[in-house]
Every structure is written in structure tokens, then in C-alpha cells.
mmCIF file of C-alpha atoms and ligand atoms in Angstrom:
data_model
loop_
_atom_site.group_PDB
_atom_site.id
_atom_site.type_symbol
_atom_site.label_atom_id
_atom_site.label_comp_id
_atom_site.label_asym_id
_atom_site.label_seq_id
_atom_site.Cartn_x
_atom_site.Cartn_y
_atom_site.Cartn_z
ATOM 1 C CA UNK A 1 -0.719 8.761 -32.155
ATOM 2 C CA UNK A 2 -1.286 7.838 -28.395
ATOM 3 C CA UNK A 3 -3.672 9.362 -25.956
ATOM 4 C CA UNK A 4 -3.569 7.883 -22.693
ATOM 5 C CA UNK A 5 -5.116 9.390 -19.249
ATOM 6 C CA UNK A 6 -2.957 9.021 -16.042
ATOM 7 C CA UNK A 7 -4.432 8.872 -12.307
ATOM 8 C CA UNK A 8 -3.108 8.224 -9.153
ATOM 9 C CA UNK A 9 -5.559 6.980 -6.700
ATOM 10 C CA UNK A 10 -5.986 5.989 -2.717
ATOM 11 C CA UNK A 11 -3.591 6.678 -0.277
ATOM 12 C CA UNK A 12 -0.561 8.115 -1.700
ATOM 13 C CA UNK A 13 2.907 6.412 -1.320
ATOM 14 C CA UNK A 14 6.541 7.442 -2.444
ATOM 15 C CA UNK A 15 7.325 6.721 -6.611
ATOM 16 C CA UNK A 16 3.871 7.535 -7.975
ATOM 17 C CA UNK A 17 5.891 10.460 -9.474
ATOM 18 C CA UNK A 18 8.831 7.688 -10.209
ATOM 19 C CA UNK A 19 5.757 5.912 -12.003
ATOM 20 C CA UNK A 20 3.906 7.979 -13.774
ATOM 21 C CA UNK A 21 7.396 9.308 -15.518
ATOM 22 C CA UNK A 22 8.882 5.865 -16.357
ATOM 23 C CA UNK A 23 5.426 5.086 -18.616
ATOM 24 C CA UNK A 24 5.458 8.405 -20.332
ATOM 25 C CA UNK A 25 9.195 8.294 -20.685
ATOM 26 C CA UNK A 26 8.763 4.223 -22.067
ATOM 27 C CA UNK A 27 5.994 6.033 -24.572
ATOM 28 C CA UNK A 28 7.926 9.192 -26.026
ATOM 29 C CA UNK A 29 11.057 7.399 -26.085
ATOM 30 C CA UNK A 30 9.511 4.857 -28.642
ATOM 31 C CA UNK A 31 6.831 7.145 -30.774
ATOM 32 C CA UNK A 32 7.375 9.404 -33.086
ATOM 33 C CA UNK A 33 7.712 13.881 -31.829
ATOM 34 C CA UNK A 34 4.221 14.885 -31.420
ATOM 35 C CA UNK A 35 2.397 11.398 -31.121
ATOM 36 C CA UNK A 36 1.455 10.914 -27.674
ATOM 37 C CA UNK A 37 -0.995 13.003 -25.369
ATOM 38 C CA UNK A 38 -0.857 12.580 -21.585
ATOM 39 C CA UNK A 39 -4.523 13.978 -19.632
ATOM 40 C CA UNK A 40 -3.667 13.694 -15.859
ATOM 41 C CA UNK A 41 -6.773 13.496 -13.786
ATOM 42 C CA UNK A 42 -6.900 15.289 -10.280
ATOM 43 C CA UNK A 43 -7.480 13.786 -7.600
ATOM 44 C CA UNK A 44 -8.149 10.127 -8.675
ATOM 45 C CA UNK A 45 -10.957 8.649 -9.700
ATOM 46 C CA UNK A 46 -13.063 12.050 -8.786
ATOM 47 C CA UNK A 47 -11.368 13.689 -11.599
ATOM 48 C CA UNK A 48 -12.515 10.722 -14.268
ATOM 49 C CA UNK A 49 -15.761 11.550 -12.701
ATOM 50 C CA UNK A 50 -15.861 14.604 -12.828
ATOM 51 C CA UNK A 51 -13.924 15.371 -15.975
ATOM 52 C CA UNK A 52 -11.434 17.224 -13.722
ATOM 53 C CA UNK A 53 -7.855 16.951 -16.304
ATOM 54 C CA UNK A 54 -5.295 18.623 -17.862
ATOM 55 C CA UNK A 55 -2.768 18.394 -20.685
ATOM 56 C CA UNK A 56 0.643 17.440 -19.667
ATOM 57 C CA UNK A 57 3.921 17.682 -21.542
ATOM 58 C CA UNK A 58 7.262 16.300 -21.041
ATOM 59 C CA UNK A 59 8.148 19.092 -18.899
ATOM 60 C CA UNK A 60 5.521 18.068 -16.565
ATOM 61 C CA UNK A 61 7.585 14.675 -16.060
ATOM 62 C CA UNK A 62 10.889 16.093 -15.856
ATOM 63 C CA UNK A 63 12.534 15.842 -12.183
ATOM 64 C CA UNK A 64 10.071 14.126 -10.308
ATOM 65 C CA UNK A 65 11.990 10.652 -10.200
ATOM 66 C CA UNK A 66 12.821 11.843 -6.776
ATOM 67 C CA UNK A 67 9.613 13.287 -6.181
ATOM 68 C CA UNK A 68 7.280 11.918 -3.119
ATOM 69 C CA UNK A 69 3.756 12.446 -3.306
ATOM 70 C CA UNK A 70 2.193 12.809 -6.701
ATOM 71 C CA UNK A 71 2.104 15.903 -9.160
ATOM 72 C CA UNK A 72 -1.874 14.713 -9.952
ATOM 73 C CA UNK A 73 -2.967 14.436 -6.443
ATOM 74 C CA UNK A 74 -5.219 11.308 -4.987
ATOM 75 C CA UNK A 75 -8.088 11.105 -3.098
ATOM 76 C CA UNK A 76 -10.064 7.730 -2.126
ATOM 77 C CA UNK A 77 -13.189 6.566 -3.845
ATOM 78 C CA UNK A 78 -14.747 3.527 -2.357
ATOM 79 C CA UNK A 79 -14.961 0.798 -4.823
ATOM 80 C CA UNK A 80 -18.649 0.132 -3.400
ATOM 81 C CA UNK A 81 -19.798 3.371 -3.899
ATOM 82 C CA UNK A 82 -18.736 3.571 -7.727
ATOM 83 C CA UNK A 83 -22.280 1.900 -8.631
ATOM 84 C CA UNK A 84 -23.855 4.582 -6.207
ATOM 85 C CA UNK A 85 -24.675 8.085 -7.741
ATOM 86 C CA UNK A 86 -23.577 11.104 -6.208
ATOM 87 C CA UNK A 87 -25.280 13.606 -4.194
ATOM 88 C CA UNK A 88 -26.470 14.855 -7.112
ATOM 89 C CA UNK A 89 -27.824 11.463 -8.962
ATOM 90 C CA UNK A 90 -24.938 11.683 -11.133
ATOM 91 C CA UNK A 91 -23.618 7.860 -12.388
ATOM 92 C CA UNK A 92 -20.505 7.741 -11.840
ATOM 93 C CA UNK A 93 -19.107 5.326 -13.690
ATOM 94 C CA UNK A 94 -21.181 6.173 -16.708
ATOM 95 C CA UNK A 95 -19.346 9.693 -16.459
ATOM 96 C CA UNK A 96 -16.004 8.017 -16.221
ATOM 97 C CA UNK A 97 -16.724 6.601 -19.345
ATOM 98 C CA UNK A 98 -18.087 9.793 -20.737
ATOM 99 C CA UNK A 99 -14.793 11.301 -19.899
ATOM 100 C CA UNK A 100 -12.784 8.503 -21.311
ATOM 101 C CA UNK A 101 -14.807 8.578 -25.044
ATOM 102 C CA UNK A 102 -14.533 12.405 -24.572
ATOM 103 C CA UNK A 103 -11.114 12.555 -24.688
ATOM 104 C CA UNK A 104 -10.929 9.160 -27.345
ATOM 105 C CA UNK A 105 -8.060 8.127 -24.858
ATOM 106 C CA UNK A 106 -6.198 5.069 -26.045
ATOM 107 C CA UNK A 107 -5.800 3.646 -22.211
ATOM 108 C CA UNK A 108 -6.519 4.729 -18.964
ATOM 109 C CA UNK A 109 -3.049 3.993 -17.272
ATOM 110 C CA UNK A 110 -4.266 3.767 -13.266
ATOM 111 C CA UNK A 111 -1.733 3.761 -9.968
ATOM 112 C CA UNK A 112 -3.378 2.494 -6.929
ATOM 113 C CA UNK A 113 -3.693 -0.444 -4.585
ATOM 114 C CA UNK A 114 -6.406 -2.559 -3.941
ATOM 115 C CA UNK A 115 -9.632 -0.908 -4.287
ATOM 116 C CA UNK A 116 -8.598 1.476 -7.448
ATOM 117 C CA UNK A 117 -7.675 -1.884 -9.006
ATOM 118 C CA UNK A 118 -11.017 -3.087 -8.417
ATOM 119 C CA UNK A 119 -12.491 -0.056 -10.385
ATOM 120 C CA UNK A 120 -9.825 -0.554 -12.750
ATOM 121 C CA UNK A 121 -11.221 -3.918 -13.172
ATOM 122 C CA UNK A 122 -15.131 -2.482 -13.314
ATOM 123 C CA UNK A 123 -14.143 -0.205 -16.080
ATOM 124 C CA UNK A 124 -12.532 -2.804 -18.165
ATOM 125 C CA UNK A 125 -15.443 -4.613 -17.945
ATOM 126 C CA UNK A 126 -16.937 -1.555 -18.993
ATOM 127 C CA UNK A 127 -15.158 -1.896 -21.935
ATOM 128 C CA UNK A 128 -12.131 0.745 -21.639
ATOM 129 C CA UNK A 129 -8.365 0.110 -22.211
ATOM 130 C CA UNK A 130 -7.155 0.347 -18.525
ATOM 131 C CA UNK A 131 -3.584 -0.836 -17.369
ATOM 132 C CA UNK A 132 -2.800 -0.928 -13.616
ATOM 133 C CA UNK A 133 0.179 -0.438 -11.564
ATOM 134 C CA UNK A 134 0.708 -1.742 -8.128
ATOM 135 C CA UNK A 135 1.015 0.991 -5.655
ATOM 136 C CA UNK A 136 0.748 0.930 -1.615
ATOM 137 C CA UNK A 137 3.011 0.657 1.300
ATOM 138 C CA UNK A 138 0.954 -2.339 3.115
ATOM 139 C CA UNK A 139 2.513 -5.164 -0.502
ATOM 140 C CA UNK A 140 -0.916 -6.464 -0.469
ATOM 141 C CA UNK A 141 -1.538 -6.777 -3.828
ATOM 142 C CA UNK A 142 -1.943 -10.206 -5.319
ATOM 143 C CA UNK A 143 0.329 -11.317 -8.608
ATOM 144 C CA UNK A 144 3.518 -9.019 -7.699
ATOM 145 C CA UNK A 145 6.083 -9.775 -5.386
ATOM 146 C CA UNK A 146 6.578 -6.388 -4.897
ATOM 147 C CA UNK A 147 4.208 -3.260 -4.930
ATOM 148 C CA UNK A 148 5.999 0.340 -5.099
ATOM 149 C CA UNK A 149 6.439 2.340 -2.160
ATOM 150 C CA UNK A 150 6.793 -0.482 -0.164
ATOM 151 C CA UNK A 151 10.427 -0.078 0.066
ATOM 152 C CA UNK A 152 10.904 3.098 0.889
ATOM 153 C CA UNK A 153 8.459 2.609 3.429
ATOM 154 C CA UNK A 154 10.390 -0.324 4.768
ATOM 155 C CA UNK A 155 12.913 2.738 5.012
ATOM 156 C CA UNK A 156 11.618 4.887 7.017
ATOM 157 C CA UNK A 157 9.434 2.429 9.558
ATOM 158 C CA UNK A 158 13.236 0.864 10.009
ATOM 159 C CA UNK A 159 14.812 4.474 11.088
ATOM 160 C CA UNK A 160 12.215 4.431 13.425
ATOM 161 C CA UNK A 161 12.667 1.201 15.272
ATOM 162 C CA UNK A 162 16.539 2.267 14.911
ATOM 163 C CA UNK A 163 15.999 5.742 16.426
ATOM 164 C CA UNK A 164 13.755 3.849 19.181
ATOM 165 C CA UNK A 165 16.839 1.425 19.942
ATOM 166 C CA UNK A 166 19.285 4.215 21.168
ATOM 167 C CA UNK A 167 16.586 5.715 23.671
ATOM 168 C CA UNK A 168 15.541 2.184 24.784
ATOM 169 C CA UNK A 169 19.080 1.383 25.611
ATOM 170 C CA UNK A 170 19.535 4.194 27.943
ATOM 171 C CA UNK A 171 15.872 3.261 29.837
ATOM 172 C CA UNK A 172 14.764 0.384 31.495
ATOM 173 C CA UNK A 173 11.901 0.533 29.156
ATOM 174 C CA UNK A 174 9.004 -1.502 26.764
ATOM 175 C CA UNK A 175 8.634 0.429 23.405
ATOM 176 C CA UNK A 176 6.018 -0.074 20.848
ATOM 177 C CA UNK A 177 6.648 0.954 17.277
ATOM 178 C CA UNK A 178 3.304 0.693 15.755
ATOM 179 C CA UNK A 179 3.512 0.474 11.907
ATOM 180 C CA UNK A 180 1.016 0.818 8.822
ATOM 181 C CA UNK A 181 0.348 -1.889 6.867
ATOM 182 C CA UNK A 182 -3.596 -1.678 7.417
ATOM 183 C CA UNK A 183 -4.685 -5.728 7.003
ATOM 184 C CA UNK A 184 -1.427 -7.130 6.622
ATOM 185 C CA UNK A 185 1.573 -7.506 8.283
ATOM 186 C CA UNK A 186 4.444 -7.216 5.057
ATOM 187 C CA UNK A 187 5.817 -3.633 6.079
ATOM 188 C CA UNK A 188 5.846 -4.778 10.216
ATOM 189 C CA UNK A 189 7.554 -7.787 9.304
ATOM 190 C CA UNK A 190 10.351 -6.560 6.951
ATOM 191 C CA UNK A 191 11.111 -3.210 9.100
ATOM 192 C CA UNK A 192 10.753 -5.044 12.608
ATOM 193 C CA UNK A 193 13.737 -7.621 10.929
ATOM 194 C CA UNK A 194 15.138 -4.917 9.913
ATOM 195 C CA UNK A 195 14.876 -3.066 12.937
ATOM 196 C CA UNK A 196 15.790 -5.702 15.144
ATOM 197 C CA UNK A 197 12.864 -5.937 16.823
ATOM 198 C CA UNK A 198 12.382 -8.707 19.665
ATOM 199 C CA UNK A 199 8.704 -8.867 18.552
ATOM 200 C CA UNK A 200 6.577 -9.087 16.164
ATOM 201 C CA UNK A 201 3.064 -8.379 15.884
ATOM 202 C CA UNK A 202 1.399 -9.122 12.824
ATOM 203 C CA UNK A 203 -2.553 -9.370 11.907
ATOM 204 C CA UNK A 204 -1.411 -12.947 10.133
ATOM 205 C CA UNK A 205 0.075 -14.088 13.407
ATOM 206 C CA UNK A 206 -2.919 -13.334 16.261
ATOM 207 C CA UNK A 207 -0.717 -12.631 19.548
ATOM 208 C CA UNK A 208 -1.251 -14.193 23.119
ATOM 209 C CA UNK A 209 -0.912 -11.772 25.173
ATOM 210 C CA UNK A 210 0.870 -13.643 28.118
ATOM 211 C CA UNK A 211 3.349 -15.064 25.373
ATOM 212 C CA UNK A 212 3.925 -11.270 24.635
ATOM 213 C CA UNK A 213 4.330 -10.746 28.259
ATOM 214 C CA UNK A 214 6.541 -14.108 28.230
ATOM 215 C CA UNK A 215 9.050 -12.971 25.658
ATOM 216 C CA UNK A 216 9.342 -9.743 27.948
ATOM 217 C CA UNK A 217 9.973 -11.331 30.958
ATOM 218 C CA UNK A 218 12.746 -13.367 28.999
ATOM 219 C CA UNK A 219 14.661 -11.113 27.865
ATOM 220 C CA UNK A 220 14.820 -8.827 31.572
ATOM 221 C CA UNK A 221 15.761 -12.038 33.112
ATOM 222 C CA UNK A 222 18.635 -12.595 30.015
ATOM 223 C CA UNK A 223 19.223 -9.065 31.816
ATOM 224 C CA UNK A 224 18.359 -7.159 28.832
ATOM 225 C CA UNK A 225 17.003 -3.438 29.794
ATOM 226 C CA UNK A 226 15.216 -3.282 27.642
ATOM 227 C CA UNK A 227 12.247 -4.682 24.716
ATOM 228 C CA UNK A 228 11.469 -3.129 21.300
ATOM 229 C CA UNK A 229 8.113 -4.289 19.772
ATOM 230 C CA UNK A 230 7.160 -3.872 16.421
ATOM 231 C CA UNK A 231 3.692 -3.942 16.008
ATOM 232 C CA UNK A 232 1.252 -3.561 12.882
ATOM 233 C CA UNK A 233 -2.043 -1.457 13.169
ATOM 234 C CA UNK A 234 -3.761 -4.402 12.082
ATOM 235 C CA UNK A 235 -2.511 -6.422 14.907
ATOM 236 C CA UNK A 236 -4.936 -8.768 16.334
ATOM 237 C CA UNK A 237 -5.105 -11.034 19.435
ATOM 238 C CA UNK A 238 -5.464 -14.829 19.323
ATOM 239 C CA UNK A 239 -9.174 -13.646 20.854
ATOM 240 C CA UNK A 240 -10.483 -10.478 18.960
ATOM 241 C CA UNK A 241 -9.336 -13.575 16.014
ATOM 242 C CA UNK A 242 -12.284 -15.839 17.003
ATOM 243 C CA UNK A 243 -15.025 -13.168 16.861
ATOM 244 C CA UNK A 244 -17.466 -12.550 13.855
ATOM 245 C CA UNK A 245 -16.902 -9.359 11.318
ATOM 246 C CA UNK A 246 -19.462 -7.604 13.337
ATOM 247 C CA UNK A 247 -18.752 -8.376 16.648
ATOM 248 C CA UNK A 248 -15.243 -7.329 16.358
ATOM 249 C CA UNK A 249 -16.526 -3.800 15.089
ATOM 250 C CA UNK A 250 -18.723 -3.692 17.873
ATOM 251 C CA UNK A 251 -15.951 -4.333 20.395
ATOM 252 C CA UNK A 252 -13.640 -2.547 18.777
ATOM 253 C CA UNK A 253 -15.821 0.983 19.032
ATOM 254 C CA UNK A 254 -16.325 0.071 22.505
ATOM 255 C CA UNK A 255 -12.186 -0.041 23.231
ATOM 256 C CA UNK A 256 -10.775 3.044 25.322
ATOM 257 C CA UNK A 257 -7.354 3.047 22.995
ATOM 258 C CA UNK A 258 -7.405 4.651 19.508
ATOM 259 C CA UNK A 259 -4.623 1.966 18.161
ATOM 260 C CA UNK A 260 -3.943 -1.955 18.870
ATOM 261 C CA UNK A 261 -0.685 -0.538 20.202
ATOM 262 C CA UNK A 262 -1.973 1.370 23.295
ATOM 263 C CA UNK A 263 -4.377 -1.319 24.461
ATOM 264 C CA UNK A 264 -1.049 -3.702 24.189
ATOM 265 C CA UNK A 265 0.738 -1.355 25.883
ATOM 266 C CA UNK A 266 -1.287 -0.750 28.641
ATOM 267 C CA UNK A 267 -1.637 -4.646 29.093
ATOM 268 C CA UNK A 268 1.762 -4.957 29.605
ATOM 269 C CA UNK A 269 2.473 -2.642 31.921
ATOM 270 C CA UNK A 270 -0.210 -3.764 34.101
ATOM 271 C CA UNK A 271 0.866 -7.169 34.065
ATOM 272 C CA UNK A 272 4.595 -6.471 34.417
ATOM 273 C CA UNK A 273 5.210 -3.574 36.087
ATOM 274 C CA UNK A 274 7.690 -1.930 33.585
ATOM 275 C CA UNK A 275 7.109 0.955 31.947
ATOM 276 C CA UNK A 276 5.792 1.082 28.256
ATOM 277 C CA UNK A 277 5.878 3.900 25.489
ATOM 278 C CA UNK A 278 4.249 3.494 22.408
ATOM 279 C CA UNK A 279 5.716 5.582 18.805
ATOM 280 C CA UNK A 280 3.285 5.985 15.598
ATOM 281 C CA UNK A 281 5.288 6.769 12.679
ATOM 282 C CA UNK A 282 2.067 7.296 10.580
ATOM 283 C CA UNK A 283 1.822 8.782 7.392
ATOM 284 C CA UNK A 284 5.330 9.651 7.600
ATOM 285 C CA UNK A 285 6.143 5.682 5.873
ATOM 286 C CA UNK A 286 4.089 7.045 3.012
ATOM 287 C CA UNK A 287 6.075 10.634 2.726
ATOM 288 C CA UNK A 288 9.748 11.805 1.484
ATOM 289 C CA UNK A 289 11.775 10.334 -1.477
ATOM 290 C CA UNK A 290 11.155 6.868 -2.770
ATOM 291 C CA UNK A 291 13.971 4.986 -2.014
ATOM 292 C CA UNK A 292 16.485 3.447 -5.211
ATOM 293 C CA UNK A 293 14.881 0.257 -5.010
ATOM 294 C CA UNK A 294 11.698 1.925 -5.623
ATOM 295 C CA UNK A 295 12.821 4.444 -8.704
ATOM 296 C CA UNK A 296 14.393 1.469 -10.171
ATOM 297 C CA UNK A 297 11.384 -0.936 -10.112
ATOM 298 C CA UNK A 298 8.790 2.271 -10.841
ATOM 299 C CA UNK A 299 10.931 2.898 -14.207
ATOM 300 C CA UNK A 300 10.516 -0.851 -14.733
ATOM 301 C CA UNK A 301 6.733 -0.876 -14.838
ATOM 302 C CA UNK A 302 6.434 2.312 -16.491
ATOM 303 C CA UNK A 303 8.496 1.028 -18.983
ATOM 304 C CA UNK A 304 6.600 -2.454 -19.037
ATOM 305 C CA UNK A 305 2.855 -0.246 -18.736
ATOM 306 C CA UNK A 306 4.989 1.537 -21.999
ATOM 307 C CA UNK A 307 5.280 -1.646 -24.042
ATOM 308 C CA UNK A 308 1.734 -3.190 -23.503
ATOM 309 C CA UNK A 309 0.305 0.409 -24.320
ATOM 310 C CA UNK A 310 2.547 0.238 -28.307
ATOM 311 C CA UNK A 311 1.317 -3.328 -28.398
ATOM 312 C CA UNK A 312 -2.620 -2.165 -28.155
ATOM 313 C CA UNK A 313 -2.128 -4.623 -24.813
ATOM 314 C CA UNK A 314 -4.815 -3.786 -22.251
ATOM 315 C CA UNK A 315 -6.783 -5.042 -19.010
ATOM 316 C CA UNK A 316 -3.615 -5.683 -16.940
ATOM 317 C CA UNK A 317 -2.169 -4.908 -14.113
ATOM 318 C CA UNK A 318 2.148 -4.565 -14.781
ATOM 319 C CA UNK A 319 4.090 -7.006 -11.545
ATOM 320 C CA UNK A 320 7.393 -7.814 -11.044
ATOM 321 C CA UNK A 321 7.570 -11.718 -10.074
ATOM 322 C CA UNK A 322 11.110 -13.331 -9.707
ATOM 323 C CA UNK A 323 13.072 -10.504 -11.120
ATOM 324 C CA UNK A 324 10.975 -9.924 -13.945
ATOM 325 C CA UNK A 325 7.806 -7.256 -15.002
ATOM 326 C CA UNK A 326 5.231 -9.287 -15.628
ATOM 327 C CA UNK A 327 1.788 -8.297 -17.632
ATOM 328 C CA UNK A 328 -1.005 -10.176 -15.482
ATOM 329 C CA UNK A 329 -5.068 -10.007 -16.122
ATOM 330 C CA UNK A 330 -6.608 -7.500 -13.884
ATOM 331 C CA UNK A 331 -9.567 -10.476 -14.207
ATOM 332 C CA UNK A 332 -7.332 -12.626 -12.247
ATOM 333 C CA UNK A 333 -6.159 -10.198 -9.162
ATOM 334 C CA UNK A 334 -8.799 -7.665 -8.585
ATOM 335 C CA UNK A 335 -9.988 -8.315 -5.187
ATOM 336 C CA UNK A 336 -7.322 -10.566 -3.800
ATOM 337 C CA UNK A 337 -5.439 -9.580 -0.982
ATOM 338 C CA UNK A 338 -1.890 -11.028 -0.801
ATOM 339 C CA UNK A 339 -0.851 -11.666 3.132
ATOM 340 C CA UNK A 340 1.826 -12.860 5.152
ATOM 341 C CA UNK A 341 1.752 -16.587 5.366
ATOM 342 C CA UNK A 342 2.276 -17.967 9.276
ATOM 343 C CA UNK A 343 4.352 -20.734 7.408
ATOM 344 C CA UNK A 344 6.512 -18.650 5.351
ATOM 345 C CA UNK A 345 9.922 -19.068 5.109
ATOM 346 C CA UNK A 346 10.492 -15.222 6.571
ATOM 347 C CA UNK A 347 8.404 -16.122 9.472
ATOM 348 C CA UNK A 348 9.996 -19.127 10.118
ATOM 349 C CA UNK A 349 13.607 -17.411 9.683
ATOM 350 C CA UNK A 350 13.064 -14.719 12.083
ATOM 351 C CA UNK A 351 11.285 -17.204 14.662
ATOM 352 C CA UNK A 352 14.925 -18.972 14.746
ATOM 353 C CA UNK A 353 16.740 -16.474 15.778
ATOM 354 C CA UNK A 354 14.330 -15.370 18.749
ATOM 355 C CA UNK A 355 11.817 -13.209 17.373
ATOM 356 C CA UNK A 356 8.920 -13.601 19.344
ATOM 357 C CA UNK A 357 5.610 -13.296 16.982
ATOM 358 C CA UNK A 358 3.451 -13.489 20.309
ATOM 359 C CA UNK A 359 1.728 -16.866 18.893
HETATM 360 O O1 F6P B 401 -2.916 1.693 2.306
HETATM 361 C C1 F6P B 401 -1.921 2.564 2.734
HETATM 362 C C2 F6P B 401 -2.194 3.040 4.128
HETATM 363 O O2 F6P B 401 -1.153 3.916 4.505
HETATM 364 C C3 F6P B 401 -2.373 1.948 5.167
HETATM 365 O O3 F6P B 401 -1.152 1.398 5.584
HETATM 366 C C4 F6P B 401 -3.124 2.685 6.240
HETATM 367 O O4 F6P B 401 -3.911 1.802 6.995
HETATM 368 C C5 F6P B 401 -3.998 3.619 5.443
HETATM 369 O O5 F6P B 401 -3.397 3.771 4.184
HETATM 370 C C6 F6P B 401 -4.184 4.980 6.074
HETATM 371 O O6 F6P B 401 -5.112 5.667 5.314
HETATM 372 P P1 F6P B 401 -5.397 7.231 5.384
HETATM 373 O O7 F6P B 401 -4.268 7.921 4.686
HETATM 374 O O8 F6P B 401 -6.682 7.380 4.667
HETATM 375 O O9 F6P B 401 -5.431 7.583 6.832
#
């Protein structure tokens, strides 16, 4: 017999659905009719806390390959605040625990990015059988080349800058596609490629503005009508770069634009005369289907999660590196933040053929 607890935590992102069903297919596939429990937990973490679950059965997994979203719901729960009690002096973690030995759950399988891996982390410290899989749109996560959703978000950020090119060929126009990706510029990077964007901003990559401006100017006077810019909400300039944590907060709540993308815009039509319009695809890169590429490597690391859990394997988070799932100690990832490298190979390769990164 297997009881295991399923949440989905953070921000959601396509294949959570795709996730979940690969482990729970990888477990009844491989144990005997009537030997596995699934609990799914509402809302993340807050249903651990809060002993907020329910029984599910294999009908509860059945089509929702395809599904976006996720059939448990999420909610965020700062990993700081986990050693903070409630409004009503309630610990949390102890009651996560509480929860856990209630239910004498084998393993706690958890989907999130970075900061439900960190509590992943804290509770197998704690002592419970926790197994992580890599979700988020922004690939941040250290020890997998690839986190899910990432893909499909790829997708849709691409259809964007792609919609954007047919309007920007009939105008005379800048446009700014500003895209998610929070501290790290992955998901700006692939879909502006992808896009064929003529720039890229990236928080790895501070921008000079005048170089910005520069790569503009170069392609009017090439007599091109027109500029596509792919920028990531984290974007940063070479300046805001130099200041302290705090001072950049301060400045930042100070700014008269809502998003790194209107204060560039505005800069550049100032400085060049042309006009600019900025696009925010939002949360609609974490919405929809998940791509194939994304069902395929969600059934993977269910599948992989499925293995570990028959082996009495816990405390890791599942990766794919090179091709291949990979098991890989939550000990050695949990708080790492993977990021573009300026020297990559990708960065390099799109520099050559005329990407401007602003730098
Ligand atoms: O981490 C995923 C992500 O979509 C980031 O790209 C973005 O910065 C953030 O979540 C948005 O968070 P929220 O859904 O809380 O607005």
C-alpha cells in the first residue's frame, strides 16, 4: 500500500495537471488494485496547513493531460513566513506535519518552483518523505535543464511577438513585448529568438539605454520601418544594476511606469522621435494547454517521481538533464536560482546574427 499527498503550489503554469497524472499513473500502473491512496491538498501549502484535502481516484486523473491550470488549485505561501504563525498563533509547519502523520502519507509529492521547493526542503528536514517537481514558466530552477510549463509558455510569448510583427510591418513603429520571467531572462530569450526579435532585454544582460536607442536608429537607417523589442519584466539598466537591494526598491516605488517596459518606452520615444507601443502578454504565458513538449516531459517526471516513490526514494527533486530524468537532492538545489549566463552559447548565437541585447 501507498499513500502519498499531492499539491500544487505558487503561481500556476500549464502541465501541473500533465504532472500530477503521469506520477499517479507511474504508481497504479506498477501496484497492485486497491494499493495506492492519492489526498490532493487545496490550494497549496494552505491546505497542508490547514488540513484542507480530499480523496482522489483514478477518475480524478483521467483527461487532464491537456488540462491547463490545476484540478487542486495553488495559492502562494512565502517561504519566510512558514516559521511565522498565523493570525491565529497557529505553527504552521508543525500543522503540516500534523496533517502529514494524520493521514500516515508515504510522501508528500510537491509541484512548484522556487520557493515551494524551499519548503519542500524545510519539511524534509522536518523529517517527511517529500519529492519535488520543477514547475514555473521563468526555468529558474537549479539542477534541470528544463522546468515544465516553460515550453508552452515559450508558445504563447512567441505568438505574441509574431502577432506584433504583422502590425509593426504596416506602421512606422517601436513595439515592446514585455514578457514574464520575473528574475530571469530564459522565457524573453527563447521567445524573442523565436520571435525574431531585434532586441533583447534581459535582467542577466543590464541594457544601455543609448545602445537600445543605437540598435533603433540602425535598423531605420538599414530602412527598416520598423523595431520589435522583446523585453523581460525583470529587465534592468546597466544603472538601476549598480544600486544596492534597497536603493533600487526605493527608486523603483518612486518610478511613474508600472513595468520596465513603459519607462523604456517612453525613453525612446523621447530620444528618437518615433512612436512606441508597449504589449503585456501577462498571465496569459501561464494559461491554455501545455504544449507536447511539456505533456511529454510532465509524464516523464511523473513517471520518474513514480519510481523513487516504489523504491522508498525520498528528499528529491525529479530533473531532466541531457535527455534524461534525473533524481537530484532537494539539499543540493533549494534556494538556487538558475539564470541566463551573459557568456552562454545562446547569447552569444543570437548576438551574431544582430540581436541587439542593449549591453
Ligand atoms: O513565477 C511565475 C510568474 O508568472 C513570473 O513569471 C511572474 O513574475 C509571477 O509569476 C507573477 O506572479 P503573480 O501570478 O502572483 O502575479
Amino acid at each position: 500500500m501507498k499513500r502519498i499527498g499531492l499539491l500544487t503550489s505558487g503561481g500556476d503554469c500549464q502541465a501541473l495537471n500533465a504532472a500530477m497524472r503521469g506520477v499517479v499513473k507511474g504508481l497504479s500502473s506498477n501496484l497492485p488494485e486497491n494499493e495506492l491512496e492519492v489526498y490532493g491538498f487545496s490550494n497549496g501549502y494552505k491546505g497542508l496547513i490547514y488540513g484542507d484535502y480530499r480523496m482522489l481516484t483514478a477518475k480524478d486523473f483521467s483527461g487532464i493531460l491537456t488540462k491547463g491550470g490545476t484540478i487542486l488549485g495553488s495559492s502562494r505561501q512565502p517561504f519566510k513566513m512558514m516559521r511565522v504563525p498565523d493570525e491565529k498563533g497557529l505553527d504552521k509547519v508543525e500543522a503540516m506535519k500534523q496533517n502529514y502523520y494524520k493521514l500516515r502519507l508515504d510522501c508528500l509529492v510537491i509541484l512548484g518552483g522556487n520557493g515551494t521547493q524551499k519548503t519542500a526542503n524545510l519539511l524534509r528536514e522536518e523529517g517527511l518523505n517529500v519529492i519535488h517537481l520543477p514547475k514555473t514558466i521563468d526555468n529558474d530552477i537549479w539542477g534541470t535543464d528544463m522546468t515544465f510549463g516553460f515550453q508552452s509558455a515559450v508558445n504563447i510569448a512567441t505568438e505574441a511577438i509574431d502577432c506584433i510583427h504583422t502590425t509593426a510591418s504596416s506602421h512606422n513603429r517601436v513595439f515592446i513585448v514585455e514578457v514574464m520571467g520575473h528574475k530571469v531572462g530564459w522565457l524573453t530569450l527563447h521567445a524573442g529568438i523565436a520571435g525574431g526579435a531585434d532586441i533583447i532585454l534581459i535582467p542577466e544582460i543590464p541594457y544601455d539605454i543609448d545602445k537600445v536607442i543605437a540598435a533603433i536608429n540602425k535598423r531605420t537607417q538599414a530602412g527598416k520601418g520598423f523595431t520589435i523589442l522583446a523585453v523581460a519584466e525583470g529587465a534592468i539598466s546597466k544603472e538601476d544594476a549598480k544600486l544596492s537591494k534597497k536603493d533600487l526598491k526605493e527608486k523603483l516605488k518612486k518610478k511613474a511606469h508600472p513595468a520596465v517596459s513603459y519607462e523604456i518606452a517612453a525613453a525612446i520615444q523621447e530620444k528618437t522621435g518615433i512612436e512606441v507601443r508597449v504589449t503585456v502578454p501577462g498571465h496569459t504565458q501561464r494559461g491554455g494547454s501545455p504544449c507536447p513538449y511539456d505533456r511529454v516531459l510532465t509524464t516523464r517526471l511523473g513517471a520518474a517521481a513514480a519510481k523513487l516513490i516504489l523504491n522508498d526514494e525520498y528528499g528529491y527533486m525529479v530533473g531532466i538533464v541531457n535527455g534524461k530524468t534525473k533524481k537530484v537532492p532537494l539539499e543540493e538545489v533549494a534556494g538556487k536560482l538558475k539564470m541566463v549566463s551573459p557568456d552562454a552559447q545562446i547569447v552569444k548565437e543570437a548576438k551574431m546574427t544582430g540581436i541587439s541585447f542593449g549591453d
